[in-house]
Structure formats: structure tokens, C-alpha cells
Short mmCIF file of C-alpha atoms in Angstrom, two decimals:
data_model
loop_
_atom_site.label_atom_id
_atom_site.label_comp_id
_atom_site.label_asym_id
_atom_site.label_seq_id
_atom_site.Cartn_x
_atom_site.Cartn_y
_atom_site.Cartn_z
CA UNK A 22 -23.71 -155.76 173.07
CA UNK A 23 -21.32 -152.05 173.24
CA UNK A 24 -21.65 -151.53 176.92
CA UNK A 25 -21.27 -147.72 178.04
CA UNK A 26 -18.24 -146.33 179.07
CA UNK A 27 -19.37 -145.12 182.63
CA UNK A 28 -17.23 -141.90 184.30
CA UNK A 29 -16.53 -140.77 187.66
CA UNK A 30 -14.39 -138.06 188.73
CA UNK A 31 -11.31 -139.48 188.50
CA UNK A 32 -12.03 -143.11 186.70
CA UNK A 33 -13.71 -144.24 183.40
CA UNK A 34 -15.61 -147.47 183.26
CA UNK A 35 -15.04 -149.10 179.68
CA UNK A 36 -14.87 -151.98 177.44
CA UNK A 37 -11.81 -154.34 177.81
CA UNK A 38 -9.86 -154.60 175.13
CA UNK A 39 -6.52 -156.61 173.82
CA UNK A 40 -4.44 -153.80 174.54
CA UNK A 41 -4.78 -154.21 178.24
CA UNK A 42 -3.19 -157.62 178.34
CA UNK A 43 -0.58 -156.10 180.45
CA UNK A 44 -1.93 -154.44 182.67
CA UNK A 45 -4.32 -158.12 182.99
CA UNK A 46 -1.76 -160.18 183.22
CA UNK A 47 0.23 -158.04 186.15
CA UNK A 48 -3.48 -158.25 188.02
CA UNK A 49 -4.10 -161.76 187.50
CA UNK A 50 -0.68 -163.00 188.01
CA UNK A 51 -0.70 -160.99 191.66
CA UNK A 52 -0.98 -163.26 194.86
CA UNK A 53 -2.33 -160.88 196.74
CA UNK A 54 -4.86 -159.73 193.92
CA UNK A 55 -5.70 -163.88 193.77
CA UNK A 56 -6.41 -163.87 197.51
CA UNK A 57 -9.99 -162.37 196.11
CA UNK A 58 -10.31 -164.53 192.80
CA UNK A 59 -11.47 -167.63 192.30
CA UNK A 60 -9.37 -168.50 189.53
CA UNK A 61 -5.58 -169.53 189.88
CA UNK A 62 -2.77 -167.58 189.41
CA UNK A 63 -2.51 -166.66 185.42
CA UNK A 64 1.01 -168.50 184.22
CA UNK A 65 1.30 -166.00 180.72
CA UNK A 66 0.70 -163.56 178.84
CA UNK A 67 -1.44 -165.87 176.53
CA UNK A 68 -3.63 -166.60 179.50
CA UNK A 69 -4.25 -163.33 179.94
CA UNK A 70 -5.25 -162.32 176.54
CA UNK A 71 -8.05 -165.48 176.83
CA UNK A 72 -8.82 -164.05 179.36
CA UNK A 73 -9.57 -161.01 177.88
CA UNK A 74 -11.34 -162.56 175.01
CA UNK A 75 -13.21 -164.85 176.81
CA UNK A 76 -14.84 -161.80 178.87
CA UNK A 77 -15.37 -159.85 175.66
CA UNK A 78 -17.33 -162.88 174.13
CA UNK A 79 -19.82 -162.94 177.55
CA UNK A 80 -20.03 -159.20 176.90
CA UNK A 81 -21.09 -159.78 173.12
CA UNK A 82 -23.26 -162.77 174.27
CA UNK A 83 -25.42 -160.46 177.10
CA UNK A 84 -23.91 -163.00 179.64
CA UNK A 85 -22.49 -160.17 181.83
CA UNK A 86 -21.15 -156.63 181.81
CA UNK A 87 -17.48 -156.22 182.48
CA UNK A 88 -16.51 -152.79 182.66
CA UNK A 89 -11.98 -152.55 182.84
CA UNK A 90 -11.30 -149.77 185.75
CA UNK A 91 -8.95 -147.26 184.72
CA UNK A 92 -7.92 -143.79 186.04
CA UNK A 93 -9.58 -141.26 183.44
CA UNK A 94 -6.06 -138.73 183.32
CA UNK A 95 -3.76 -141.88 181.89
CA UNK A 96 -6.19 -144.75 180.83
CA UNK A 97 -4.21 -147.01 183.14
CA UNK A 98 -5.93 -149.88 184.27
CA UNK A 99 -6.02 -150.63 187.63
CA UNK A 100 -8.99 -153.67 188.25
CA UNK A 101 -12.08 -154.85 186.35
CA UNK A 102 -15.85 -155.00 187.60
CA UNK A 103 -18.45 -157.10 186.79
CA UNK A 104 -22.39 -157.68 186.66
CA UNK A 105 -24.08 -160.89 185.93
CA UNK A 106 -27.20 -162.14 186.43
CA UNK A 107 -29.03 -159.22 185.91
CA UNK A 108 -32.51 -158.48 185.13
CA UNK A 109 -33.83 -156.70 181.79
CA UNK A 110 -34.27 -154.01 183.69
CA UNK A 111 -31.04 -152.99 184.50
CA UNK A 112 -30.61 -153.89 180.71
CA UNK A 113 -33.05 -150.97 180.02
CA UNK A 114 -31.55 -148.45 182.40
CA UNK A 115 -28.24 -148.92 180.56
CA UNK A 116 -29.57 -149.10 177.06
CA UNK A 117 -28.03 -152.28 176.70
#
């Protein structure tokens, strides 16, 4: 499934992709950005990136929508958002 990219005034919703891993990693390696997971601490880059794949095989699966959170001037990521265990109707709305 492409989910939409999604735009407010000053962020864009969009597709993860490999070229966050960064930007992932500094999130998921944050203890006070943990305090809200609950997943451990990410050790490594290659963690992150598995990360990152793993979502973006849900996403191609219809298990969930994960949209990465980025301000729209710079692209710079700055959280993620996800929905799961949706109905097909919000399917429909989206054109999903």
C-alpha cells in the first residue's frame, strides 16, 4: 500500500524511508523519547534501519499506517505516527 503524504502548515506526513535512519536512530536511542515507547533503547544504527524496514513491510502488508513527521521547510524528521487497527473505512477515506 503507498500511503498519502498528509500536509499541515508547517509539517508533511510521509512514507518512511532508509534515508531517515538517522534521524531514527537519534529518536529511538533517546531516554527520554523511550520513557513513551514500549520498545528498549535501540543499541545501532542497524537496529534502526530494521526498524525502518520492518514498519515499511506492515505498511506494504495493510497492517498499519506509519506516517514519519517532518517539518515541511527542511524535511527533517522529528517523530513518527501511527494507525493500526483500523476499519475499511478509514481505508476508503484515505484511498488506501
Amino acid at each position: 500500500m503507498k500511503i498519502p503524504t498528509l500536509y499541515t502548515e508547517r509539517l508533511a506526513l510521509r512514507e518512511m524511508t532508509n534515508d531517515d535512519c538517522d534521524s531514527i536512530f537519534a529518536l529511538r536511542s533517546n531516554e527520554s523519547v523511550a520513557a513513551f515507547q514500549e520498545q528498549p533503547l535501540q543499541g545501532n544504527m542497524e537496529q534502526a534501519l530494521a526498524f525502518i524496514e520492518k514498519i515499511n513491510a506492515g505498511v506494504a502488508n495493510n497492517a498499519w499506517i506509519f506516517w514519519a513527521l517532518t517539518l515541511k521547510e527542511t524535511d527533517e524528521l522529528i517523530g513518527t505516527i501511527c494507525l493500526w487497527n483500523y476499519s475499511e473505512n478509514l481505508r476508503i477515506i484515505l484511498h488506501l
